[in-house]
Each structure stands twice: as structure tokens, then as C-alpha cells.
Tab-separated table of C-alpha atoms in Angstrom:
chain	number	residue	atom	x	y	z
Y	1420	UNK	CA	-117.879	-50.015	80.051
Y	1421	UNK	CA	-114.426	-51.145	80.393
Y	1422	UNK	CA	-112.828	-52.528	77.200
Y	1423	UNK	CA	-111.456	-56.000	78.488
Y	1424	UNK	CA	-113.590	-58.014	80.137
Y	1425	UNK	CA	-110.458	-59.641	82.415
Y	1426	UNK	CA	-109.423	-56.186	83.592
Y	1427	UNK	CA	-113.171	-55.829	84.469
Y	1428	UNK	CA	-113.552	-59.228	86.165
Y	1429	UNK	CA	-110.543	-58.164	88.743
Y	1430	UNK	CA	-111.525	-54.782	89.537
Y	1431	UNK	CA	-115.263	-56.305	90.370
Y	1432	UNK	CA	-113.486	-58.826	92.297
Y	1433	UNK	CA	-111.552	-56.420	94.162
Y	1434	UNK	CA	-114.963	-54.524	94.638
Y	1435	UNK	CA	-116.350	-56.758	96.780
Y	1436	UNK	CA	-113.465	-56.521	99.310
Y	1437	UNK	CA	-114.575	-53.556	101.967
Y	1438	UNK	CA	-111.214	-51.960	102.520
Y	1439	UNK	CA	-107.550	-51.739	101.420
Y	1440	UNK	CA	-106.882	-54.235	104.188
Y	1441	UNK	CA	-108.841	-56.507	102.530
Y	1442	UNK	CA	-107.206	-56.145	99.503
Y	1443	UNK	CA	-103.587	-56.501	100.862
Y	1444	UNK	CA	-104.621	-59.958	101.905
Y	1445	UNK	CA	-106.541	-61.173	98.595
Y	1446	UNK	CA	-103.211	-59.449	96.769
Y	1447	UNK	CA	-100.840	-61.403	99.618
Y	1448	UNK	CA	-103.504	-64.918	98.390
Y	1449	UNK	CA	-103.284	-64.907	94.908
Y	1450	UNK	CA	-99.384	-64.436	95.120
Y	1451	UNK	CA	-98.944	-67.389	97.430
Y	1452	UNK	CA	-101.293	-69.119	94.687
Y	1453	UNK	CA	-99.027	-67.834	91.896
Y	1454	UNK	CA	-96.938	-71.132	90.508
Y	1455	UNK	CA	-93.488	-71.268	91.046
Y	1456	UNK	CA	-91.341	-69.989	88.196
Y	1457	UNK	CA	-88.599	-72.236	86.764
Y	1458	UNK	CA	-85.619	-71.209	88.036
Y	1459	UNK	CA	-83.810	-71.113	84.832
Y	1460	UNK	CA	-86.200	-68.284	83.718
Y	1461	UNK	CA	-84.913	-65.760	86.394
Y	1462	UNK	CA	-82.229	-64.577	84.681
Y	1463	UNK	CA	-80.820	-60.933	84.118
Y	1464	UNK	CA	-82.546	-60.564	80.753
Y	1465	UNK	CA	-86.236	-61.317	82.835
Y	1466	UNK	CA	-85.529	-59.363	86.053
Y	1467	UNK	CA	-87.298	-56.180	86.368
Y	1468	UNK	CA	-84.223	-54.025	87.334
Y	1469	UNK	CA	-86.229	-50.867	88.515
Y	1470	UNK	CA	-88.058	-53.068	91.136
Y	1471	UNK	CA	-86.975	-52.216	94.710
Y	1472	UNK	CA	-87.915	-55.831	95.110
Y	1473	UNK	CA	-86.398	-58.994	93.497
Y	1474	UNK	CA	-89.382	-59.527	90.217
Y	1475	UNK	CA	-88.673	-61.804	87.501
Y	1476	UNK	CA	-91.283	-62.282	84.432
Y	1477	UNK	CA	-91.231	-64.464	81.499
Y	1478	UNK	CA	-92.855	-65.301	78.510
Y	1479	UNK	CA	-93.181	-68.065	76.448
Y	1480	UNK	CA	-95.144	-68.942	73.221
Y	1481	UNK	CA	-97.974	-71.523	73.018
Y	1482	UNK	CA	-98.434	-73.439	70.482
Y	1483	UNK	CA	-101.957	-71.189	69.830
Y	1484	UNK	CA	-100.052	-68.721	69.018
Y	1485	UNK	CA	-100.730	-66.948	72.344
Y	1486	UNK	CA	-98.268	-66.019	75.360
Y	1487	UNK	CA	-97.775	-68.141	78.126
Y	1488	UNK	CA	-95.885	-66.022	81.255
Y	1489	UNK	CA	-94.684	-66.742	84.629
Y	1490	UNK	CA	-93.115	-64.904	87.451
Y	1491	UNK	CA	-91.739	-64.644	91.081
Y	1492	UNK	CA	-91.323	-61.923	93.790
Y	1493	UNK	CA	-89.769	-61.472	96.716
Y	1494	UNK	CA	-91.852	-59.460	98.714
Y	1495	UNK	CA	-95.749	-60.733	99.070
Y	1496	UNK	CA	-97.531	-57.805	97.728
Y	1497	UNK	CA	-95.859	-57.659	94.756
Y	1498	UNK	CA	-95.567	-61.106	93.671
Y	1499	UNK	CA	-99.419	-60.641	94.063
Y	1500	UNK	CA	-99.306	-57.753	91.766
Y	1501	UNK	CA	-97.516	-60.575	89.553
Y	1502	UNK	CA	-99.851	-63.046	89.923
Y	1503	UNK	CA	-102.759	-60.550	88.985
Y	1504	UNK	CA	-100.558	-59.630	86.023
Y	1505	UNK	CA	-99.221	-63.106	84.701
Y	1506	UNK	CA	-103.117	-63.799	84.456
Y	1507	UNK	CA	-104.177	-61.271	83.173
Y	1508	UNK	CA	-101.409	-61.320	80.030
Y	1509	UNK	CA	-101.600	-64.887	79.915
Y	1510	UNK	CA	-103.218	-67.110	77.015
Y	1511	UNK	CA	-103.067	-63.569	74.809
Y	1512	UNK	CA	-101.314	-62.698	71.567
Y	1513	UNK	CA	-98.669	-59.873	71.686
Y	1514	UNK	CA	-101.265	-57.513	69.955
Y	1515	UNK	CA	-104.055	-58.012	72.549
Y	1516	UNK	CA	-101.224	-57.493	75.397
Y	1517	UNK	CA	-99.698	-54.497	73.913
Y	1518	UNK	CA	-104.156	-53.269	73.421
Y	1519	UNK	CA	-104.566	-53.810	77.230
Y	1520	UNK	CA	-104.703	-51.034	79.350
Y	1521	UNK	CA	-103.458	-51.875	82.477
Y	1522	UNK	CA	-103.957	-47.932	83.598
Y	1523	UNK	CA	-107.662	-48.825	83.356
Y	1524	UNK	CA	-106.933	-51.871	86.433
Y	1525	UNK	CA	-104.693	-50.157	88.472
Y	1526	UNK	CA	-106.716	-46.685	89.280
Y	1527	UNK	CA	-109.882	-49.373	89.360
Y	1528	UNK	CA	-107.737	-50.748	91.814
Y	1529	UNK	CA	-107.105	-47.583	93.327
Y	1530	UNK	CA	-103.284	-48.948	93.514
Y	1531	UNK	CA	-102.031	-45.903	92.989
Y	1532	UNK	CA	-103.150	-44.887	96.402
Y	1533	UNK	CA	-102.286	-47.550	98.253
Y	1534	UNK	CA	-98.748	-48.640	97.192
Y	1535	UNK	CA	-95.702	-45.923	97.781
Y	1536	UNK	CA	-94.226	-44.105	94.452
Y	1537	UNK	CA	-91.215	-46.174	94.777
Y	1538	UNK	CA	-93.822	-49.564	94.345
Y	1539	UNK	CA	-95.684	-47.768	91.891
Y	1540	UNK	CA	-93.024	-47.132	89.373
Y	1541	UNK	CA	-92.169	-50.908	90.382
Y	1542	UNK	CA	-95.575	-52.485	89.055
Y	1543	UNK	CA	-95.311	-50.174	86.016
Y	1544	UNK	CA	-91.589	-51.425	85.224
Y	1545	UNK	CA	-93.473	-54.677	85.401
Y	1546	UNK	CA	-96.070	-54.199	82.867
Y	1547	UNK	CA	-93.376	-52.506	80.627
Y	1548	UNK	CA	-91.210	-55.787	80.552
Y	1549	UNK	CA	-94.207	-58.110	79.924
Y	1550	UNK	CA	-95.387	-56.092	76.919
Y	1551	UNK	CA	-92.039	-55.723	75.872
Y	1552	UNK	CA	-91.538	-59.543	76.327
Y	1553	UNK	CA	-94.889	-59.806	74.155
Y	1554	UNK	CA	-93.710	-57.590	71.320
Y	1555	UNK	CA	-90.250	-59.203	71.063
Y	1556	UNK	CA	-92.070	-62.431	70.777
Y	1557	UNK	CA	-94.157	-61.216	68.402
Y	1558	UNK	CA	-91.853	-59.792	66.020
């Protein structure tokens, strides 16, 4: 059994989807559903600089105590990689964000096999900046 129930609920999502084709698109879908960022929170300090693509995350503190983030891409399969990512660290404290394992999603995903090595150092530069958002905000 997987340890977080969210990271469970998208890899049983993505189950139901027959082939990586399928995938691309529901990836492509739930970054064209991913709300637009403010554009005064794509700065330097929230660009993911090992990206071959243009990624920008934030995070911002509720008032719950919890983490609030938003993002943008440039490039569709990615900013769905985003949008999977800004929900899944969303409405969580720094110490359940920093818990997560997002190795767990992304070989449930089987991402690994789909997306090049270049993309795949990409998404992990991603996670790295949103946990390291997290545990600056939670210092």
C-alpha cells in the first residue's frame, strides 16, 4: 500500500488510461486546467533553472498553516507535470511535503520511461524547488 493516499489517487487515475498516448493527453488536460500563475511570482528566485523548458513554482502560506503553490510552463507536458505537482503539494505543511515521495508517483507513472533524461532531471529539479520552497517556509 502506498503511503499517501494523493500519490495513490493519481497513479489509479493514470491506470485507467490504456497507453502512454493516453496519458500525454490527460498530462497535456490537466496543464491547460492548471490556473494561471501571477505574473509577479515568476521571478528568478522561482524559476527552475535546470528545466530545458521555461517552469516557474511558488509557494505561499495559508493561513492553516499549510502551503498554497502555483506554477506555469512553457511546454504542455510539463506544465502538466506542474499541475499534477502543484496539487499534489498543495494545502500541505512543509513536513508532509518534504514526507512525500514523489519517486513512489513517478515510476507508478512509469514517467521515467516515457519522458527523455533531459525532461526527467527537469521534473526532478521541479520537485527539488517545491520542497525546498516548503522547507524555507517552514523554517
Amino acid at each position: 500500500m502506498h503511503q499517501d493516499a494523493a500519490i495513490q489517487a493519481i497513479i489509479d487515475d493514470f491506470d485507467l488510461l490504456d497507453d502512454w498516448d493516453q496519458r500525454y493527453q490527460y498530462l497535456v488536460e490537466l496543464g491547460e486546467r492548471l490556473p494561471a500563475m501571477d505574473p509577479a511570482d515568476k521571478t528568478e528566485d522561482n524559476r527552475v533553472i535546470e528545466c530545458m523548458s521555461l517552469v516557474h513554482v511558488a509557494a505561499r502560506p495559508s493561513e492553516a498553516g499549510r502551503l498554497v503553490y502555483a506554477g506555469d510552463c512553457d511546454t504542455a507536458i510539463i506544465k502538466g507535470v506542474v499541475a499534477l505537482l502543484v496539487g499534489l503539494f498543495s494545502n500541505r505543511t512543509p513536513a508532509e511535503i518534504a514526507a512525500l515521495d514523489v519517486d513512489e508517483l513517478f515510476s507508478g507513472l512509469a514517467l521515467d520511461e516515457h519522458l527523455s533524461p533531459n525532461r526527467h532531471v527537469g521534473v526532478f529539479a521541479i520537485v527539488n524547488k517545491m520542497q525546498r520552497q516548503a522547507a524555507a517556509l517552514g523554517a
